[in-house]
Amino acid sequence: MRTFFKPVTMTTAIGALLGLTATAVFAHPGHIDQAQHSMFAAGFLHPLTGLDHLLAMLAVGLWSALTHQSLRRAMLAPVVFLMMLFAGAMLGIMGVQLPLVEPMIMASLLILGLLVATRKPINEMLGFVIVGVFALFHGLAHGMEMPASNATIPFVAGFMLATFGLHLAGLLGGMQLKHHSAWFSRVLGGVISAYGVFLLAGA
């Protein structure tokens, strides 16, 4: 495991994801209409162009990898996040509104950043609850911000794929960082957490 992840960086993983996705989307443009194509692209870019979403997704993968010995166990938290993200998005698309959506997204950066910085495992079920609640609010934001269109499925597929890619990048990066000095992951977690505090202070 250690040998496999050593040469992999988060930048490499994200770059590979973008390259593979671009190939898949543009290889056969005649197979889907322009509206579906545009909505998939909009959905895919949504988590990547919002720094709050992007950092939270990376943090989930980083924290899970840093606190689990096997990739199989480390994948559980990202899977929980993806399921709750989808549930939240469906609620947002249906017009369901919950209070404090933006503050909860900001708080997710603060808490997830602290989890990355400490590198300490917590009760697994508590971890799933924390990740799941934050994912619900991130999903709500995605659903509420979906452009007006009938192409809901391509939009959802786009941001789900991008989120999975960010989780994967975090997992790979965390697996690599786990075997090196702890200072970098602590600094990285601190930066993510500090950005959450910055957003909350300006809210």
XYZ file of N, CA, C and O in Angstrom:
812
model
N 0.838 -1.208 0.000
C 0.000 0.000 0.000
C 0.865 1.248 0.000
O 0.647 2.182 -0.741
N 1.893 1.234 0.868
C 2.752 2.399 1.000
C 3.481 2.695 -0.289
O 3.606 3.844 -0.720
N 3.992 1.642 -0.948
C 4.716 1.818 -2.200
C 3.809 2.341 -3.288
O 4.185 3.178 -4.102
N 2.578 1.892 -3.309
C 1.640 2.278 -4.355
C 1.282 3.753 -4.266
O 1.203 4.452 -5.282
N 1.073 4.278 -3.046
C 0.606 5.638 -2.910
C 1.727 6.658 -2.881
O 1.471 7.844 -3.016
N 2.979 6.215 -2.712
C 4.067 7.160 -2.535
C 4.203 8.158 -3.668
O 4.387 9.349 -3.438
N 4.130 7.746 -4.945
C 4.316 8.703 -6.022
C 3.077 9.521 -6.344
O 3.108 10.376 -7.214
N 1.968 9.262 -5.683
C 0.715 9.917 -6.032
C 0.532 11.164 -5.194
O 0.689 11.134 -3.986
N 0.214 12.273 -5.813
C -0.082 13.506 -5.095
C -1.512 13.909 -5.376
O -2.145 13.442 -6.330
N -2.038 14.817 -4.550
C -3.400 15.294 -4.771
C -3.513 16.000 -6.116
O -4.503 15.896 -6.817
N -2.481 16.751 -6.487
C -2.505 17.456 -7.771
C -2.594 16.476 -8.924
O -3.357 16.664 -9.880
N -1.805 15.407 -8.839
C -1.837 14.382 -9.887
C -3.210 13.734 -9.979
O -3.740 13.521 -11.074
N -3.803 13.425 -8.817
C -5.106 12.760 -8.800
C -6.185 13.650 -9.393
O -7.018 13.209 -10.184
N -6.179 14.937 -8.999
C -7.187 15.858 -9.540
C -6.993 16.030 -11.034
O -7.947 16.053 -11.817
N -5.722 16.145 -11.463
C -5.454 16.303 -12.889
C -5.926 15.105 -13.691
O -6.502 15.255 -14.772
N -5.684 13.918 -13.160
C -6.127 12.706 -13.845
C -7.642 12.658 -13.936
O -8.212 12.287 -14.968
N -8.309 13.032 -12.842
C -9.769 13.042 -12.837
C -10.312 13.970 -13.902
O -11.201 13.621 -14.671
N -9.755 15.192 -13.950
C -10.225 16.161 -14.940
C -9.979 15.666 -16.358
O -10.820 15.824 -17.240
N -8.814 15.048 -16.567
C -8.507 14.546 -17.894
C -9.439 13.430 -18.326
O -9.941 13.420 -19.452
N -9.688 12.481 -17.437
C -10.571 11.366 -17.754
C -11.992 11.843 -17.993
O -12.680 11.379 -18.903
N -12.434 12.785 -17.169
C -13.797 13.283 -17.313
C -13.963 14.054 -18.608
O -14.962 13.928 -19.307
N -12.979 14.876 -18.917
C -13.059 15.641 -20.165
C -13.137 14.704 -21.364
O -13.896 14.928 -22.307
N -12.332 13.628 -21.313
C -12.361 12.654 -22.400
C -13.735 12.006 -22.519
O -14.281 11.850 -23.612
N -14.306 11.630 -21.377
C -15.599 10.956 -21.380
C -16.718 11.870 -21.870
O -17.618 11.463 -22.596
N -16.642 13.131 -21.482
C -17.716 14.075 -21.818
C -17.665 14.486 -23.275
O -18.690 14.592 -23.946
N -16.451 14.713 -23.790
C -16.348 15.286 -25.124
C -16.087 14.264 -26.227
O -16.096 14.591 -27.401
N -15.882 13.008 -25.862
C -15.561 12.006 -26.880
C -16.710 11.781 -27.841
O -16.503 11.596 -29.030
N -17.953 11.799 -27.323
C -19.113 11.531 -28.170
C -20.196 12.572 -27.913
O -21.268 12.259 -27.404
N -19.941 13.844 -28.261
C -20.910 14.898 -27.967
C -22.233 14.723 -28.678
O -23.247 15.258 -28.249
N -22.271 13.938 -29.749
C -23.517 13.755 -30.473
C -24.508 12.864 -29.756
O -25.675 12.794 -30.118
N -24.056 12.164 -28.713
C -24.917 11.213 -28.017
C -25.822 11.874 -26.979
O -26.740 11.260 -26.479
N -25.531 13.132 -26.603
C -26.384 13.855 -25.663
C -26.620 15.253 -26.203
O -25.801 15.809 -26.924
N -27.757 15.827 -25.890
C -28.037 17.153 -26.418
C -27.235 18.201 -25.656
O -26.638 17.950 -24.615
N -27.248 19.428 -26.195
C -26.417 20.483 -25.643
C -26.817 20.847 -24.223
O -25.962 21.161 -23.385
N -28.114 20.813 -23.928
C -28.579 21.164 -22.588
C -28.027 20.196 -21.549
O -27.547 20.603 -20.489
N -28.076 18.895 -21.859
C -27.548 17.893 -20.934
C -26.043 18.051 -20.762
O -25.509 17.949 -19.654
N -25.361 18.312 -21.880
C -23.921 18.515 -21.844
C -23.571 19.694 -20.942
O -22.674 19.614 -20.098
N -24.275 20.795 -21.107
C -24.007 22.000 -20.327
C -24.296 21.791 -18.848
O -23.563 22.262 -17.985
N -25.372 21.074 -18.551
C -25.740 20.852 -17.159
C -24.751 19.910 -16.482
O -24.420 20.079 -15.301
N -24.260 18.900 -17.213
C -23.254 18.024 -16.631
C -21.998 18.824 -16.307
O -21.409 18.676 -15.221
N -21.588 19.667 -17.249
C -20.394 20.490 -17.028
C -20.599 21.439 -15.858
O -19.693 21.619 -15.028
N -21.793 22.038 -15.763
C -22.083 22.955 -14.657
C -22.032 22.225 -13.319
O -21.485 22.728 -12.334
N -22.616 21.024 -13.285
C -22.593 20.238 -12.062
C -21.189 19.811 -11.686
O -20.798 19.875 -10.520
N -20.414 19.390 -12.673
C -19.054 18.938 -12.404
C -18.175 20.065 -11.879
O -17.354 19.872 -10.974
N -18.353 21.250 -12.429
C -17.519 22.388 -12.031
C -17.956 23.009 -10.711
O -17.175 23.711 -10.071
N -19.198 22.758 -10.299
C -19.734 23.427 -9.108
C -18.877 23.192 -7.864
O -18.505 24.167 -7.184
N -18.512 21.954 -7.517
C -17.669 21.769 -6.327
C -16.229 22.230 -6.543
O -15.516 22.516 -5.576
N -15.787 22.286 -7.798
C -14.398 22.619 -8.083
C -14.145 24.119 -8.101
O -13.014 24.563 -7.903
N -15.184 24.901 -8.350
C -15.024 26.353 -8.448
C -15.428 27.065 -7.164
O -15.245 28.279 -7.057
N -15.972 26.341 -6.205
C -16.275 26.918 -4.900
C -15.251 26.417 -3.901
O -15.204 25.217 -3.595
N -14.405 27.315 -3.384
C -13.323 26.884 -2.505
C -13.833 26.217 -1.237
O -13.197 25.293 -0.721
N -15.003 26.665 -0.751
C -15.552 26.045 0.455
C -15.905 24.585 0.206
O -15.560 23.698 0.997
N -16.577 24.311 -0.906
C -16.917 22.927 -1.243
C -15.653 22.102 -1.500
O -15.511 20.987 -0.996
N -14.746 22.653 -2.280
C -13.548 21.913 -2.676
C -12.723 21.499 -1.453
O -12.316 20.332 -1.333
N -12.495 22.441 -0.537
C -11.689 22.129 0.648
C -12.376 21.117 1.556
O -11.725 20.249 2.146
N -13.696 21.218 1.676
C -14.430 20.273 2.530
C -14.334 18.861 1.964
O -14.121 17.897 2.723
N -14.492 18.718 0.650
C -14.411 17.382 0.041
C -13.018 16.778 0.208
O -12.869 15.589 0.533
N -11.990 17.605 -0.018
C -10.627 17.123 0.176
C -10.385 16.724 1.627
O -9.739 15.708 1.908
N -10.911 17.535 2.555
C -10.688 17.279 3.981
C -11.282 15.949 4.415
O -10.695 15.241 5.245
N -12.444 15.604 3.876
C -13.064 14.324 4.232
C -12.142 13.168 3.845
O -11.897 12.253 4.635
N -11.623 13.211 2.623
C -10.715 12.155 2.181
C -9.418 12.138 2.969
O -8.928 11.082 3.360
N -8.852 13.321 3.228
C -7.608 13.418 3.982
C -7.760 12.838 5.383
O -6.961 12.006 5.821
N -8.786 13.313 6.083
C -8.990 12.864 7.455
C -9.223 11.356 7.523
O -8.653 10.672 8.369
N -10.046 10.830 6.637
C -10.351 9.410 6.665
C -9.100 8.573 6.391
O -8.872 7.550 7.031
N -8.274 9.017 5.445
C -7.049 8.273 5.134
C -6.048 8.354 6.279
O -5.369 7.368 6.586
N -5.949 9.509 6.915
C -4.975 9.704 7.990
C -5.312 8.908 9.242
O -4.440 8.636 10.064
N -6.579 8.549 9.396
C -7.006 7.894 10.640
C -7.410 6.439 10.452
O -7.929 5.828 11.386
N -7.178 5.871 9.266
C -7.481 4.462 9.034
C -6.266 3.775 8.430
O -5.516 4.372 7.653
N -6.103 2.529 8.768
C -4.958 1.770 8.293
C -5.170 1.204 6.894
O -4.211 1.013 6.151
N -6.397 0.940 6.530
C -6.661 0.345 5.217
C -7.505 1.279 4.368
O -8.308 2.073 4.880
N -7.299 1.184 3.057
C -8.073 2.005 2.126
C -9.552 1.642 2.199
O -10.423 2.507 2.070
N -9.833 0.355 2.433
C -11.231 -0.096 2.493
C -11.983 0.610 3.608
O -13.107 1.082 3.407
N -11.380 0.705 4.800
C -12.027 1.394 5.913
C -12.064 2.902 5.662
O -13.032 3.579 6.015
N -11.013 3.413 5.048
C -10.944 4.851 4.793
C -12.010 5.301 3.796
O -12.426 6.464 3.812
N -12.469 4.389 2.939
C -13.474 4.747 1.940
C -14.866 4.956 2.540
O -15.724 5.573 1.909
N -15.096 4.472 3.744
C -16.447 4.500 4.304
C -16.964 5.916 4.516
O -18.117 6.223 4.181
N -16.153 6.780 5.092
C -16.603 8.156 5.339
C -16.937 8.881 4.031
O -17.981 9.538 3.940
N -16.094 8.810 2.991
C -16.474 9.409 1.718
C -17.765 8.838 1.130
O -18.555 9.568 0.533
N -17.989 7.527 1.301
C -19.228 6.923 0.799
C -20.434 7.488 1.539
O -21.459 7.817 0.927
N -20.318 7.625 2.871
C -21.394 8.239 3.650
C -21.633 9.672 3.178
O -22.778 10.100 3.012
N -20.555 10.397 2.940
C -20.679 11.775 2.458
C -21.434 11.820 1.137
O -22.343 12.642 0.950
N -21.061 10.943 0.208
C -21.707 10.943 -1.108
C -23.203 10.631 -0.998
O -24.022 11.257 -1.689
N -23.568 9.690 -0.151
C -24.981 9.338 -0.004
C -25.785 10.503 0.571
O -26.871 10.825 0.080
N -25.246 11.140 1.597
C -25.949 12.257 2.209
C -25.916 13.496 1.324
O -26.834 14.312 1.342
N -24.849 13.646 0.538
C -24.783 14.738 -0.437
C -25.913 14.607 -1.444
O -26.592 15.586 -1.776
N -26.132 13.381 -1.928
C -27.202 13.131 -2.887
C -28.563 13.417 -2.259
O -29.422 14.060 -2.879
N -28.758 12.961 -1.013
C -30.031 13.203 -0.325
C -30.275 14.695 -0.157
O -31.387 15.195 -0.404
N -29.241 15.425 0.244
C -29.385 16.864 0.410
C -29.695 17.565 -0.903
O -30.513 18.486 -0.960
N -29.043 17.127 -1.973
C -29.287 17.731 -3.281
C -30.725 17.519 -3.734
O -31.360 18.435 -4.280
N -31.248 16.331 -3.504
C -32.633 16.063 -3.876
C -33.592 16.976 -3.101
O -34.568 17.488 -3.647
N -33.304 17.176 -1.823
C -34.140 18.074 -1.018
C -34.058 19.493 -1.562
O -35.076 20.194 -1.664
N -32.848 19.927 -1.910
C -32.681 21.271 -2.447
C -33.381 21.456 -3.771
O -34.011 22.499 -4.022
N -33.301 20.458 -4.628
C -33.958 20.532 -5.934
C -35.478 20.566 -5.771
O -36.180 21.243 -6.519
N -35.992 19.871 -4.761
C -37.437 19.864 -4.504
C -37.921 21.128 -3.793
O -39.109 21.291 -3.547
N -36.982 22.008 -3.456
C -37.370 23.266 -2.831
C -37.425 23.245 -1.317
O -37.872 24.210 -0.699
N -36.979 22.139 -0.719
C -36.955 22.056 0.749
C -35.871 22.991 1.269
O -34.733 22.980 0.776
N -36.208 23.803 2.232
C -35.254 24.763 2.777
C -34.997 24.480 4.252
O -35.927 24.267 5.024
N -33.741 24.452 4.612
C -33.329 24.310 5.995
C -32.564 25.564 6.408
O -31.903 26.197 5.567
N -32.641 25.931 7.676
C -31.911 27.125 8.122
C -30.413 26.861 8.207
O -29.974 25.709 8.290
N -29.641 27.933 8.140
C -28.198 27.899 8.405
C -27.415 27.047 7.416
O -26.398 26.438 7.784
N -27.837 27.028 6.163
C -27.120 26.217 5.175
C -25.688 26.716 5.012
O -24.720 25.946 5.129
N -25.521 28.008 4.738
C -24.181 28.556 4.532
C -23.318 28.472 5.796
O -22.152 28.076 5.722
N -23.852 28.845 6.980
C -23.031 28.692 8.196
C -22.600 27.250 8.449
O -21.488 27.009 8.933
N -23.456 26.279 8.124
C -23.087 24.880 8.326
C -21.970 24.464 7.361
O -21.080 23.680 7.730
N -21.999 24.988 6.149
C -20.926 24.697 5.194
C -19.615 25.297 5.700
O -18.552 24.671 5.638
N -19.691 26.526 6.222
C -18.493 27.151 6.787
C -17.990 26.381 8.002
O -16.784 26.169 8.169
N -18.920 25.943 8.846
C -18.544 25.176 10.033
C -17.909 23.844 9.645
O -17.042 23.327 10.367
N -18.320 23.286 8.507
C -17.737 22.021 8.070
C -16.243 22.181 7.807
O -15.452 21.273 8.087
N -15.841 23.334 7.283
C -14.422 23.582 7.050
C -13.667 23.661 8.378
O -12.567 23.114 8.514
N -14.263 24.354 9.341
C -13.646 24.480 10.659
C -13.446 23.107 11.312
O -12.337 22.766 11.748
N -14.506 22.301 11.365
C -14.446 21.008 12.047
C -13.594 19.997 11.279
O -12.736 19.317 11.861
N -13.829 19.887 9.979
C -13.068 18.917 9.193
C -11.584 19.283 9.157
O -10.716 18.406 9.184
N -11.301 20.589 9.096
C -9.914 21.030 9.137
C -9.239 20.638 10.438
O -8.083 20.197 10.456
N -9.956 20.787 11.552
C -9.413 20.394 12.847
C -9.170 18.886 12.915
O -8.177 18.429 13.494
N -10.067 18.105 12.325
C -9.887 16.649 12.310
C -8.639 16.262 11.521
O -7.891 15.364 11.925
N -8.414 16.956 10.399
C -7.203 16.691 9.612
C -5.964 17.087 10.409
O -4.963 16.361 10.436
N -6.012 18.244 11.056
C -4.855 18.760 11.781
C -4.479 17.866 12.968
O -3.299 17.638 13.236
N -5.467 17.343 13.679
C -5.178 16.519 14.846
C -4.754 15.107 14.473
O -4.019 14.461 15.210
N -5.246 14.614 13.332
C -4.927 13.260 12.852
C -5.325 12.192 13.853
O -4.807 11.074 13.819
N -6.271 12.493 14.728
C -6.674 11.512 15.730
C -7.991 10.861 15.340
O -8.955 11.564 15.015
N -8.071 9.545 15.350
C -9.341 8.871 15.040
C -10.369 9.127 16.135
O -10.032 9.291 17.298
N -11.619 9.208 15.736
C -12.719 9.331 16.685
C -13.645 8.140 16.495
O -13.451 7.340 15.577
N -14.625 8.006 17.361
C -15.608 6.934 17.213
C -16.154 6.931 15.790
O -16.560 7.970 15.277
N -16.144 5.753 15.174
C -16.494 5.677 13.761
C -17.913 6.176 13.478
O -18.138 6.917 12.513
N -18.869 5.793 14.310
C -20.242 6.239 14.091
C -20.362 7.748 14.260
O -21.093 8.414 13.516
N -19.654 8.317 15.237
C -19.656 9.767 15.406
C -19.073 10.440 14.173
O -19.589 11.460 13.701
N -18.011 9.844 13.636
C -17.425 10.381 12.414
C -18.403 10.367 11.260
O -18.496 11.338 10.492
N -19.163 9.280 11.127
C -20.157 9.191 10.056
C -21.249 10.246 10.231
O -21.725 10.834 9.252
N -21.655 10.479 11.478
C -22.685 11.484 11.743
C -22.182 12.874 11.364
O -22.882 13.648 10.693
N -20.954 13.194 11.777
C -20.388 14.502 11.463
C -20.294 14.701 9.954
O -20.747 15.712 9.401
N -19.720 13.719 9.282
C -19.560 13.800 7.832
C -20.917 13.850 7.137
O -21.130 14.632 6.201
N -21.867 13.019 7.593
C -23.182 12.962 6.963
C -23.964 14.250 7.109
O -24.607 14.714 6.148
N -23.919 14.856 8.289
C -24.655 16.121 8.501
C -24.087 17.219 7.616
O -24.834 17.960 6.955
N -22.769 17.335 7.581
C -22.162 18.357 6.736
C -22.454 18.099 5.262
O -22.699 19.027 4.485
N -22.441 16.822 4.850
C -22.728 16.480 3.459
C -24.147 16.880 3.080
O -24.398 17.346 1.963
N -25.086 16.711 4.006
C -26.474 17.083 3.741
C -26.582 18.557 3.380
O -27.276 18.927 2.421
N -25.867 19.394 4.112
C -25.937 20.832 3.850
C -25.182 21.219 2.584
O -25.626 22.117 1.850
N -24.082 20.558 2.314
C -23.397 20.805 1.044
C -24.304 20.406 -0.119
O -24.369 21.096 -1.147
N -25.004 19.283 0.025
C -25.924 18.839 -1.015
C -27.084 19.798 -1.200
O -27.496 20.077 -2.332
N -27.618 20.301 -0.098
C -28.692 21.291 -0.183
C -28.249 22.496 -0.999
O -28.995 23.003 -1.850
N -27.040 22.959 -0.734
C -26.526 24.110 -1.478
C -26.418 23.804 -2.960
O -26.798 24.618 -3.810
N -25.912 22.617 -3.299
C -25.817 22.226 -4.713
C -27.200 22.214 -5.357
O -27.388 22.731 -6.463
N -28.169 21.600 -4.680
C -29.510 21.497 -5.246
C -30.183 22.846 -5.390
O -30.836 23.128 -6.408
N -30.023 23.712 -4.399
C -30.647 25.028 -4.438
C -30.022 25.931 -5.492
O -30.678 26.821 -6.023
N -28.740 25.697 -5.803
C -28.036 26.536 -6.762
C -28.037 25.960 -8.169
O -27.382 26.504 -9.058
N -28.765 24.879 -8.384
C -28.819 24.285 -9.716
C -29.457 25.241 -10.705
O -30.514 25.813 -10.423
N -28.818 25.472 -11.863
C -29.416 26.350 -12.875
C -30.777 25.824 -13.322
O -31.022 24.615 -13.315
N -31.652 26.744 -13.706
C -32.981 26.347 -14.164
C -32.855 25.499 -15.429
O -32.319 25.935 -16.446
N -33.326 24.268 -15.356
C -33.229 23.347 -16.485
C -34.001 22.087 -16.160
O -34.269 21.788 -14.995
N -34.359 21.356 -17.220
C -34.994 20.055 -17.027
C -33.964 18.935 -16.913
O -34.320 17.795 -16.629
N -32.694 19.283 -17.132
C -31.634 18.270 -17.134
C -31.051 18.116 -15.728
O -29.883 18.402 -15.469
N -31.894 17.658 -14.807
C -31.455 17.501 -13.418
C -30.420 16.395 -13.266
O -29.411 16.560 -12.568
N -30.656 15.262 -13.914
C -29.775 14.105 -13.756
C -28.338 14.408 -14.165
O -27.396 14.076 -13.431
N -28.098 15.049 -15.335
C -26.706 15.363 -15.686
C -26.036 16.294 -14.682
O -24.850 16.124 -14.376
N -26.767 17.256 -14.138
C -26.190 18.170 -13.157
C -25.775 17.416 -11.893
O -24.666 17.589 -11.384
N -26.681 16.570 -11.398
C -26.384 15.791 -10.196
C -25.217 14.833 -10.457
O -24.316 14.698 -9.622
N -25.242 14.182 -11.611
C -24.148 13.264 -11.949
C -22.821 14.002 -11.995
O -21.788 13.472 -11.555
N -22.842 15.226 -12.498
C -21.620 16.020 -12.594
C -21.016 16.333 -11.241
O -19.825 16.090 -11.013
N -21.828 16.858 -10.314
C -21.223 17.217 -9.030
C -20.933 15.993 -8.165
O -20.032 16.025 -7.327
N -21.679 14.906 -8.369
C -21.351 13.681 -7.633
C -19.999 13.122 -8.097
O -19.184 12.682 -7.277
N -19.760 13.150 -9.398
C -18.493 12.660 -9.930
C -17.334 13.531 -9.454
O -16.285 13.017 -9.044
N -17.520 14.855 -9.495
C -16.466 15.760 -9.039
C -16.178 15.559 -7.554
O -15.021 15.570 -7.127
N -17.235 15.375 -6.770
C -17.058 15.148 -5.332
C -16.288 13.860 -5.076
O -15.383 13.821 -4.242
N -16.653 12.803 -5.790
C -15.925 11.538 -5.651
C -14.452 11.723 -5.997
O -13.561 11.195 -5.315
N -14.188 12.496 -7.041
C -12.799 12.755 -7.430
C -12.033 13.502 -6.361
O -10.864 13.203 -6.087
N -12.669 14.480 -5.721
C -12.017 15.230 -4.649
C -11.777 14.350 -3.427
O -10.729 14.449 -2.774
N -12.755 13.501 -3.109
C -12.543 12.544 -2.025
C -11.358 11.636 -2.336
O -10.524 11.357 -1.456
N -11.314 11.156 -3.563
C -10.230 10.256 -3.967
C -8.878 10.956 -3.870
O -7.904 10.368 -3.386
N -8.840 12.217 -4.308
C -7.598 12.980 -4.202
C -7.180 13.128 -2.741
O -6.000 12.995 -2.404
N -8.158 13.403 -1.873
C -7.866 13.512 -0.450
C -7.383 12.192 0.131
O -6.440 12.156 0.929
N -8.020 11.102 -0.261
C -7.617 9.777 0.222
C -6.190 9.447 -0.192
O -5.378 8.993 0.624
N -5.887 9.666 -1.448
C -4.542 9.360 -1.936
C -3.507 10.245 -1.264
O -2.428 9.782 -0.878
N -3.836 11.533 -1.143
C -2.918 12.437 -0.469
C -2.735 12.070 0.989
O -1.617 12.101 1.515
N -3.820 11.694 1.660
C -3.739 11.308 3.061
C -2.934 10.044 3.261
O -2.167 9.938 4.224
N -3.100 9.066 2.370
C -2.331 7.834 2.472
C -0.843 8.115 2.342
O -0.008 7.493 3.005
N -0.495 9.062 1.503
C 0.911 9.415 1.332
C 1.429 10.193 2.542
O 2.506 9.905 3.070
N 0.651 11.162 3.003
C 1.081 11.991 4.128
C 1.204 11.193 5.424
O 2.008 11.536 6.294
N 0.412 10.144 5.543
C 0.401 9.352 6.763
C 1.759 8.758 7.077
O 2.104 8.533 8.240
N 2.556 8.512 6.060
C 3.843 7.855 6.243
C 4.999 8.852 6.292
O 6.158 8.473 6.220
N 4.671 10.137 6.376
C 5.693 11.161 6.435
C 5.473 12.020 7.679
O 4.610 11.736 8.502
N 6.255 13.059 7.793
C 6.150 13.958 8.940
C 4.727 14.495 9.058
O 4.081 14.832 8.056
N 4.264 14.587 10.304
C 2.884 15.019 10.540
C 2.702 16.508 10.358
O 1.562 16.974 10.261
N 3.770 17.271 10.256
C 3.629 18.729 10.277
C 2.847 19.249 9.069
O 2.055 20.182 9.194
N 3.050 18.624 7.894
C 2.382 19.156 6.700
C 0.871 18.983 6.789
O 0.115 19.899 6.460
N 0.426 17.811 7.225
C -1.018 17.594 7.345
C -1.610 18.482 8.430
O -2.755 18.941 8.315
N -0.839 18.765 9.473
C -1.331 19.665 10.521
C -1.479 21.087 9.990
O -2.447 21.780 10.288
N -0.510 21.516 9.205
C -0.594 22.842 8.594
C -1.765 22.905 7.615
O -2.533 23.870 7.597
N -1.904 21.863 6.796
C -2.988 21.819 5.823
C -4.347 21.855 6.510
O -5.244 22.612 6.115
N -4.511 21.050 7.554
C -5.754 21.064 8.312
C -5.993 22.418 8.962
O -7.126 22.917 8.997
N -4.919 23.029 9.470
C -5.048 24.345 10.079
C -5.495 25.403 9.091
O -6.314 26.275 9.426
N -4.983 25.324 7.874
C -5.377 26.280 6.832
C -6.854 26.113 6.488
O -7.590 27.099 6.351
N -7.303 24.867 6.344
C -8.713 24.604 6.035
C -9.605 25.122 7.161
O -10.617 25.787 6.926
N -9.206 24.839 8.395
C -9.979 25.279 9.551
C -9.999 26.800 9.647
O -11.036 27.408 9.921
N -8.846 27.428 9.405
C -8.758 28.885 9.468
C -9.636 29.543 8.405
O -10.244 30.594 8.660
N -9.729 28.924 7.241
C -10.590 29.469 6.197
C -12.051 29.394 6.628
O -12.819 30.319 6.352
N -12.421 28.328 7.314
C -13.779 28.233 7.850
C -14.055 29.338 8.856
O -15.128 29.945 8.843
N -13.077 29.610 9.739
C -13.240 30.689 10.725
C -13.365 32.027 10.011
O -14.196 32.874 10.385
N -12.569 32.236 8.982
C -12.627 33.483 8.201
C -14.013 33.686 7.597
O -14.569 34.786 7.642
N -14.561 32.615 7.017
C -15.889 32.733 6.405
C -16.961 32.986 7.460
O -17.877 33.794 7.265
N -16.856 32.286 8.594
C -17.838 32.476 9.658
C -17.767 33.886 10.225
O -18.809 34.492 10.554
N -16.576 34.440 10.330
C -16.417 35.797 10.862
C -17.033 36.831 9.930
O -17.506 37.878 10.402
N -17.022 36.536 8.641
C -17.577 37.485 7.680
C -19.036 37.270 7.359
O -19.651 38.018 6.593
N -19.630 36.225 7.948
C -21.021 35.903 7.643
C -21.967 36.894 8.307
O -21.697 37.420 9.384
